[in-house]
Short mmCIF file of C-alpha atoms in Angstrom, two decimals:
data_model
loop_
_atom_site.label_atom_id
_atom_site.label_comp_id
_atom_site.label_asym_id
_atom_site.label_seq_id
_atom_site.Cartn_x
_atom_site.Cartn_y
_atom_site.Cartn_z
CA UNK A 1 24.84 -8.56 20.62
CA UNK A 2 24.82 -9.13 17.00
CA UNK A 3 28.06 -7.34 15.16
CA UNK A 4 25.79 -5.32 12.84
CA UNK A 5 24.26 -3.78 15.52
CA UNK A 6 27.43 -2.37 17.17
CA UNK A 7 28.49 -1.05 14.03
CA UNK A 8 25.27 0.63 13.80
CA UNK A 9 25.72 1.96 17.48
CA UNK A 10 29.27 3.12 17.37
CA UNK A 11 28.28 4.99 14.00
CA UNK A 12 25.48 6.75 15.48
CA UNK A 13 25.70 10.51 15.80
CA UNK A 14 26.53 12.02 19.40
CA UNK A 15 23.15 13.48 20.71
CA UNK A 16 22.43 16.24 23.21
CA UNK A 17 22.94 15.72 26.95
CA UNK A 18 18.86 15.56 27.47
CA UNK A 19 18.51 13.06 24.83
CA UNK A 20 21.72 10.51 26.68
CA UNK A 21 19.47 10.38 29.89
CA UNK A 22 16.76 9.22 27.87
CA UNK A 23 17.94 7.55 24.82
CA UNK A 24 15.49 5.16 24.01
CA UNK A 25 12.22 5.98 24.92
CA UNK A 26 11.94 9.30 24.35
CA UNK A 27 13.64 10.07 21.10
CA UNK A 28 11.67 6.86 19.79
CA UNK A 29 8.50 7.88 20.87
CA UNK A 30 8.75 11.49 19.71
CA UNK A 31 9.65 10.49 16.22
CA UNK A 32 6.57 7.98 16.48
CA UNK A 33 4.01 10.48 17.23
CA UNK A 34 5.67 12.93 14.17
CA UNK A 35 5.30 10.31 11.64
CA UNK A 36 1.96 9.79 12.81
CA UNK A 37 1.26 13.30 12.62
CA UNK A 38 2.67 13.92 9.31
CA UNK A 39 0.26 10.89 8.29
CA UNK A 40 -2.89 12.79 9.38
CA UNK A 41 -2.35 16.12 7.80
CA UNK A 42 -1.30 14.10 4.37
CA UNK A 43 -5.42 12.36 5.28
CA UNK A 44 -5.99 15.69 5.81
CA UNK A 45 -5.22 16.88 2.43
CA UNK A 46 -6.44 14.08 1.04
CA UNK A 47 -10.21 14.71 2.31
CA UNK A 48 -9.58 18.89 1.62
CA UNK A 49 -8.95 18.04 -2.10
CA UNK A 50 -11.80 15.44 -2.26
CA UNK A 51 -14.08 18.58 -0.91
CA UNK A 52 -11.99 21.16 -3.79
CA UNK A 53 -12.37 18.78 -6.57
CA UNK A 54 -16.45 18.51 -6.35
CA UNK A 55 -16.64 22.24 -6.26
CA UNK A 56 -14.51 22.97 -8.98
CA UNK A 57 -15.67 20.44 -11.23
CA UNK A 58 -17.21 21.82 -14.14
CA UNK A 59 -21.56 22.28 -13.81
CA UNK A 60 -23.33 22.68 -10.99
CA UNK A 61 -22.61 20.31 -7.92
CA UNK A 62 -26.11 19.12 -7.71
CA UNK A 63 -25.97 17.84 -11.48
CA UNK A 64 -22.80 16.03 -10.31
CA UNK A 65 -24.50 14.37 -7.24
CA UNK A 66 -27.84 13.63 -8.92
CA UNK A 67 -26.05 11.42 -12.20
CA UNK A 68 -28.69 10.10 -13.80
CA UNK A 69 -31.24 9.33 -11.32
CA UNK A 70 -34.69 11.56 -12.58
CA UNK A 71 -34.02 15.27 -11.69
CA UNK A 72 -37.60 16.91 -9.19
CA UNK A 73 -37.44 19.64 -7.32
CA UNK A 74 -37.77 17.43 -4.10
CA UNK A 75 -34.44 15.68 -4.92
CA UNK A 76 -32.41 18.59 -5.63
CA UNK A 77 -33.41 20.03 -2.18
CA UNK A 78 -32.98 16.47 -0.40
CA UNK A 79 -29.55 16.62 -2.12
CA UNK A 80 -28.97 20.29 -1.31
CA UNK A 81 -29.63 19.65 2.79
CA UNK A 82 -27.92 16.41 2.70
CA UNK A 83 -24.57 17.54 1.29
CA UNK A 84 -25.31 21.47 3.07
CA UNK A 85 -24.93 23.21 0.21
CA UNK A 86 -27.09 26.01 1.02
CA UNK A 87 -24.44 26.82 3.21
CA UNK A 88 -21.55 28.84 3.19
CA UNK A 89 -18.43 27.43 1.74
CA UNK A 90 -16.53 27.39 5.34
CA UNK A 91 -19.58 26.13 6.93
CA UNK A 92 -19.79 23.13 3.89
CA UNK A 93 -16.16 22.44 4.09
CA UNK A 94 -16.75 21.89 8.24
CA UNK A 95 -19.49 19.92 7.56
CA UNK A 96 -17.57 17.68 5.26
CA UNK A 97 -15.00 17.02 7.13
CA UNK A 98 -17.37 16.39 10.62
CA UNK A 99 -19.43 13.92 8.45
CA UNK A 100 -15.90 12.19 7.16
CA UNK A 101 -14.76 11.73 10.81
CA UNK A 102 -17.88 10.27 11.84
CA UNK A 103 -17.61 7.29 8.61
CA UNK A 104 -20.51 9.64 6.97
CA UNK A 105 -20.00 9.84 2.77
CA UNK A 106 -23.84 10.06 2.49
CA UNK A 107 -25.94 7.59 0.11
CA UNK A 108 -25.07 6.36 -3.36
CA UNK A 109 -27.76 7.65 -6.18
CA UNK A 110 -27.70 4.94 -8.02
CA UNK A 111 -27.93 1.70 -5.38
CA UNK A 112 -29.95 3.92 -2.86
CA UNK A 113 -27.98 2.83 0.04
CA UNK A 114 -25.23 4.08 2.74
CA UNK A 115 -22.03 4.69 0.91
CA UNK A 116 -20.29 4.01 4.17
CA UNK A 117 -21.78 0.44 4.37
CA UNK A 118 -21.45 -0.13 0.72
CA UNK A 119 -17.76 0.64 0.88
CA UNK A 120 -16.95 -1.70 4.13
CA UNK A 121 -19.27 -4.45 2.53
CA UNK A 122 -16.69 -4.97 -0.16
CA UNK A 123 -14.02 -3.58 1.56
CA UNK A 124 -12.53 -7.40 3.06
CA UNK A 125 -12.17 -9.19 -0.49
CA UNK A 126 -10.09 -6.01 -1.84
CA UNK A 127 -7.59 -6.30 1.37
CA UNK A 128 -7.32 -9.98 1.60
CA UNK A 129 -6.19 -10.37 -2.28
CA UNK A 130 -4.04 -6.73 -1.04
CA UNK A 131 -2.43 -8.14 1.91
CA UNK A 132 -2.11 -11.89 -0.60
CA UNK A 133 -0.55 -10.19 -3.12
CA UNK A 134 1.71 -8.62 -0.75
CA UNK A 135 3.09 -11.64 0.76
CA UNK A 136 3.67 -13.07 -2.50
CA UNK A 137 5.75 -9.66 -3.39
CA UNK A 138 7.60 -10.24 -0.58
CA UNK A 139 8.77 -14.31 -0.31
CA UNK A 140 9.42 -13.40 -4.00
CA UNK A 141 11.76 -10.65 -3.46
CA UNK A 142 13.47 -12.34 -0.01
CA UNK A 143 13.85 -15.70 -1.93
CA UNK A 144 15.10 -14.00 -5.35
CA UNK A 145 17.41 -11.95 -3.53
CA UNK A 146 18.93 -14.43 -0.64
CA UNK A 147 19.41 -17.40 -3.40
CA UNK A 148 21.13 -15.09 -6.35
CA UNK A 149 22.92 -11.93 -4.56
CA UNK A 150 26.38 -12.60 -5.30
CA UNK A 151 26.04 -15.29 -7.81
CA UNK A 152 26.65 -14.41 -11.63
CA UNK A 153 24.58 -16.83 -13.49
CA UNK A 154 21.68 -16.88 -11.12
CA UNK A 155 21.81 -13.06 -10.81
CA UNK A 156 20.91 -12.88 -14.73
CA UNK A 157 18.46 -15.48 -14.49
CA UNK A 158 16.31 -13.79 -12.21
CA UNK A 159 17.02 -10.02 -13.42
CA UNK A 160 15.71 -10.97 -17.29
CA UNK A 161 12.97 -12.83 -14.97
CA UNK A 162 12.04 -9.82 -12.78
CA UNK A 163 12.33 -7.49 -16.17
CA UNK A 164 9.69 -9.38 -17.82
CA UNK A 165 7.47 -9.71 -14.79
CA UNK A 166 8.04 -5.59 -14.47
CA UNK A 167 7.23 -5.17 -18.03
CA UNK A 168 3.70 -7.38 -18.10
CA UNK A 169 0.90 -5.41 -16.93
CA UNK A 170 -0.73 -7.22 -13.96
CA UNK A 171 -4.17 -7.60 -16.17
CA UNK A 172 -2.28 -9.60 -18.53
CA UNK A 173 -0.29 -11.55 -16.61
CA UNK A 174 -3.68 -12.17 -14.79
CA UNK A 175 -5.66 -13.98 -18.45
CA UNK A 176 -2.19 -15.74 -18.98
CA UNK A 177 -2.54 -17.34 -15.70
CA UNK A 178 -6.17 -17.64 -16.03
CA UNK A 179 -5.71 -19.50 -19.97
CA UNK A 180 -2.62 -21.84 -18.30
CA UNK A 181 -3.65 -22.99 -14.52
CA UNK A 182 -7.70 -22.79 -15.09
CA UNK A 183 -8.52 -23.30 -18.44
CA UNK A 184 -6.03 -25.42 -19.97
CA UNK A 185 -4.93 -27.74 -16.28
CA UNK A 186 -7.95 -26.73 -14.62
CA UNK A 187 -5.90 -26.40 -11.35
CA UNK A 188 -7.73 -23.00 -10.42
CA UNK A 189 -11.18 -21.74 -10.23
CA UNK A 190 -12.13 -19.42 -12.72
CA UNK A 191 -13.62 -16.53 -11.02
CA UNK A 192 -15.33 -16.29 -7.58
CA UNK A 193 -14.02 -16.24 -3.71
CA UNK A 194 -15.38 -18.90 -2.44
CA UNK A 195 -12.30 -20.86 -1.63
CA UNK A 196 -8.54 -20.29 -1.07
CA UNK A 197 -7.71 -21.33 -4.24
CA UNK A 198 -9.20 -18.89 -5.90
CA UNK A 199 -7.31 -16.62 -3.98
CA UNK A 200 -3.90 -17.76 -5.98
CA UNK A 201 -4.04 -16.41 -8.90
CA UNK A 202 -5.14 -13.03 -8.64
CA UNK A 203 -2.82 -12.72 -5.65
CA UNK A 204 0.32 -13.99 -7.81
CA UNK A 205 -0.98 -11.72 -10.59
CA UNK A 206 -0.90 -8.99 -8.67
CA UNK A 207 2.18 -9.18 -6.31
CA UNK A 208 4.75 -11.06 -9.11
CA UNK A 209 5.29 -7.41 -10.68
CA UNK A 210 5.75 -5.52 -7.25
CA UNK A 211 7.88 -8.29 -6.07
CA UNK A 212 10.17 -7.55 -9.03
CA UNK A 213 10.90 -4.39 -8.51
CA UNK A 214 11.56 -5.10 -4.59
CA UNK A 215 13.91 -8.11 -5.56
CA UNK A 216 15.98 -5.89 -7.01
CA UNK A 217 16.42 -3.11 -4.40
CA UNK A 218 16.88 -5.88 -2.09
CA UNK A 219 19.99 -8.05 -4.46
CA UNK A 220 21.66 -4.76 -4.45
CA UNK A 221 21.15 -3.80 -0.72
CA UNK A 222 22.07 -7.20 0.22
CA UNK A 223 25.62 -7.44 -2.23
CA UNK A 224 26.43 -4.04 -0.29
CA UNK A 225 26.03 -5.66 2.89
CA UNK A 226 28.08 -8.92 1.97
CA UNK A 227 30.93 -6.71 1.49
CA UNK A 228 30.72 -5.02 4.57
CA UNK A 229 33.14 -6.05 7.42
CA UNK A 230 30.22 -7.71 9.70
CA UNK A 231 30.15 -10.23 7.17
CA UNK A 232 34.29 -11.16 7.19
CA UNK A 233 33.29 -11.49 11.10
CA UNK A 234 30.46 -13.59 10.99
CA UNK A 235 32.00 -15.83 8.33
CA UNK A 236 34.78 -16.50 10.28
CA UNK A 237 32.27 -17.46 13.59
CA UNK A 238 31.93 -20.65 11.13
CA UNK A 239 28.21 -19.46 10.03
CA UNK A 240 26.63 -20.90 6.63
CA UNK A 241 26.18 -18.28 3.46
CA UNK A 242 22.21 -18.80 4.29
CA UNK A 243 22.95 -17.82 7.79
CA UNK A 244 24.77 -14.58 6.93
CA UNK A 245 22.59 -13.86 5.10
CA UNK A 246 19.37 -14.08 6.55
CA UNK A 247 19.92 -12.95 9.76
CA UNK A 248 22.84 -10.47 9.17
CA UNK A 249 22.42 -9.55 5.69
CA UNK A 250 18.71 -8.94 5.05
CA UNK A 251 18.93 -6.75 8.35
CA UNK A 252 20.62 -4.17 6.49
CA UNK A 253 19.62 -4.56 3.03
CA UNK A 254 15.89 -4.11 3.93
CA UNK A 255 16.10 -0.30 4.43
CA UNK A 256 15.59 0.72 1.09
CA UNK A 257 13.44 -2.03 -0.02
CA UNK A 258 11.00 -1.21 2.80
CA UNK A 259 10.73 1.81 1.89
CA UNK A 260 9.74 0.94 -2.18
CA UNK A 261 7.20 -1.47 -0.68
CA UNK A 262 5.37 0.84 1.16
CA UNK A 263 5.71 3.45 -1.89
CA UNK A 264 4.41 0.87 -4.13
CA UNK A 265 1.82 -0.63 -1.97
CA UNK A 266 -0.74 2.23 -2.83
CA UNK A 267 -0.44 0.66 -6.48
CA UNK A 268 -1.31 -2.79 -5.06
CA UNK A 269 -5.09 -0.69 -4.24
CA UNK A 270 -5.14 0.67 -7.77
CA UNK A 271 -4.16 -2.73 -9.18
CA UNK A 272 -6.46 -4.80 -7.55
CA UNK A 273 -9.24 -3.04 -9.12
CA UNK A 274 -8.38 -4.35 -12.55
CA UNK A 275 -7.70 -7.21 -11.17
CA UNK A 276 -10.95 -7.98 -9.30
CA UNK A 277 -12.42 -7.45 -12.76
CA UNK A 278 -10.33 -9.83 -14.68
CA UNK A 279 -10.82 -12.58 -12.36
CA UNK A 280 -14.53 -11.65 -11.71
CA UNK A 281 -13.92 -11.00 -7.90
CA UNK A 282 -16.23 -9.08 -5.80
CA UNK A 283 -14.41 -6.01 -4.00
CA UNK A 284 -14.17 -2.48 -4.37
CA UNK A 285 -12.75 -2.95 -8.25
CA UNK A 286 -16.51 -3.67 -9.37
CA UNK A 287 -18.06 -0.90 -6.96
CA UNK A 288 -15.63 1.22 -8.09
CA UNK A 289 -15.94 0.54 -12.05
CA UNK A 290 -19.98 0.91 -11.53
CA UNK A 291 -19.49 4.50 -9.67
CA UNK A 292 -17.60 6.15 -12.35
CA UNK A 293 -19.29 4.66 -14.95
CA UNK A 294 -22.45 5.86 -12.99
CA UNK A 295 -20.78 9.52 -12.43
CA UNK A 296 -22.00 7.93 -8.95
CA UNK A 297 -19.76 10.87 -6.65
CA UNK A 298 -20.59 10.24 -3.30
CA UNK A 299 -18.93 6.92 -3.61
CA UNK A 300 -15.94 7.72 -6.17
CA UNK A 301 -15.37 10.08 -3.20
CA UNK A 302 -15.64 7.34 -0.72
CA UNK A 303 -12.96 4.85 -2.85
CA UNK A 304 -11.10 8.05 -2.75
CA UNK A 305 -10.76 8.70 0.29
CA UNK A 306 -10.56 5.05 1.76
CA UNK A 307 -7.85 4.76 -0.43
CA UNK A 308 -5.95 7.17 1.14
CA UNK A 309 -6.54 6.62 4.25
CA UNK A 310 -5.09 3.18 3.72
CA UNK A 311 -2.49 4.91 1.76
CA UNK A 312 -1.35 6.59 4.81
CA UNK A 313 -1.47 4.19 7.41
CA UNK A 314 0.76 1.95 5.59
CA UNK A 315 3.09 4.92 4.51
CA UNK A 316 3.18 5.61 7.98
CA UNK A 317 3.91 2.01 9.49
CA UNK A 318 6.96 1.88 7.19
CA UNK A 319 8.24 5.10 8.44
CA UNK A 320 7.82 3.50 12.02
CA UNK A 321 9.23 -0.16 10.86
CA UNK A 322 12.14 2.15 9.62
CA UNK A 323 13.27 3.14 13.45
CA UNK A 324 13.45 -0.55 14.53
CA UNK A 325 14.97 -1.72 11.74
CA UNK A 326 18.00 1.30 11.66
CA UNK A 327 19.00 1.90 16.00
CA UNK A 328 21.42 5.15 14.39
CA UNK A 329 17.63 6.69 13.27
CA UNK A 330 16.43 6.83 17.02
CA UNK A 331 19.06 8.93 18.30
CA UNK A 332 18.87 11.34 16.08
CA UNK A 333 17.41 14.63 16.89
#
């Protein structure tokens, strides 16, 4: 057993007599489902303020719905059935939220299609440059953080480097790459997803900022943990630096950094729709961009609540990533 981990087990609170016979699995598994739950009611409020916000909004709902499409009788009462709203309110509200669970957001007035397949069609592009620009946050922050935590001159280096990469909007950073690596060395494809490559750049313009930030939770988390006496034991085992601080160090010092990164990764959503648009990528940025711009509602109410939802789930799988990583969180109460 690693010497972290029985420091982490002889500092864990004494629990109740119920909770000793079963330690593990149920206190785990309880904490599991609450996270879980907490996530759902958040959705919850997510999809009860989508359903507020179109009846408060100023004008009359089915002005809102129509946008710009020509206004006949026979549309407003299409409209009117399809969204219920001759209705009353606690009737529409249950109706909302049935049609939500079911993948239902109704048709877009300007394309004249499902919102629901509109919305999945360019759903993939948006979480592959998500889920690329995460994985560049993170090898950036691990790397940043394992080579310069504890080192004076490298520590500067990279914190004026991570302060300028937190300062630059991800838009600009995005033409500066574009202007170096595609115009100027033509390394890079311009715009498109055709290939991996053009993958690289928005995912690097995208994930350098966020990866910032989380190398700098993680330097500080990791100094902390270099200081602790695990690490007088394990250096006198005979391991490396590296191997201190790999597999004892980043063990600790990725609490709080988790946590950021699943804070921050709802901004990853909001940033890849500027993104997409710099590097003229298809994905929810351009769908999204059109809708507004449309006062298309069905499906700024769909981007809405997707986001969310995706929101949530990740929120949530930190929270859960958060037991495993800390054993003194599972027996608590």
């Amino acid at each position: 057993m690693d010497v972290e981990n029985v420091t982490a087990i002889r500092q864990a609170p004494a629990s109740p007599v119920s909770q000793r016979l079963f330690p593990a699995r149920g206190t785990l598994l309880s904490q599991i489902l609450g996270r879980v739950g907490s996530g759902i009611v958040v959705l919850w409020a997510a999809v009860t303020l989508s359903f507020v916000s179109l009846h408060i909004a100023p004008g009359d709902i089915v002005d809102l719905l129509i946008g710009e499409q020509l206004r006949t009788p026979a549309v407003e009462a299409a409209i009117r059935t399809e969204w219920g709203l001759d209705q009353p309110l606690y009737s529409q509200y249950l109706s909302y939220l049935g049609r939500i669970l079911h993948g239902d957001f109704g048709r877009s007035y300007i394309l004249q299609t499902d919102v629901s397949t509109l919305v999945l069609s360019q759903l993939l592009p948006t979480l592959k440059l998500t889920a690329a620009a995460l994985v560049v946050a993170v090898v950036f922050a691990v790397v940043s953080a394992v080579v310069t935590a504890g080192r004076r001159w490298p520590r500067r280096v990279a914190g004026g480097l991570e302060l300028v990469l937190i300062s630059t909007p991800s838009f600009w950073l995005g033409i500066v790459l574009l202007f170096v690596f595609s115009f100027t060395l033509k390394l890079f494809p311009v715009a498109g997803d055709r290939t991996f490559s053009a993958l690289v750049l928005p995912a690097l313009a995208l994930g350098l900022s966020l990866g910032a930030v989380i190398g700098q939770v993680l330097r500080e988390g990791l100094e902390r943990a270099l200081e602790e006496p695990f690490a007088l034991t394990v250096r006198s085992w005979g391991a490396s630096s590296l191997t201190l601080r790999l597999r004892h160090g980043l063990r600790h010092a990725a609490l709080p950094a988790v946590t950021l990164t699943g804070w921050l990764v709802g901004g990853l959503l909001s940033g890849a729709v500027i993104t997409e648009q710099v590097f003229g990528r298809p994905g929810l940025g351009k769908v999204t961009v059109d809708a507004v711009l449309g006062k298309d509602l069905p499906v700024v109410l769909a981007v809405a609540i997707l986001s969310a939802f995706i929101y949530v789930v990740l929120s949530t799988l930190v929270d859960v990533l958060y037991l495993f990583l800390d054993p003194r969180l599972r027996s608590r109460a």
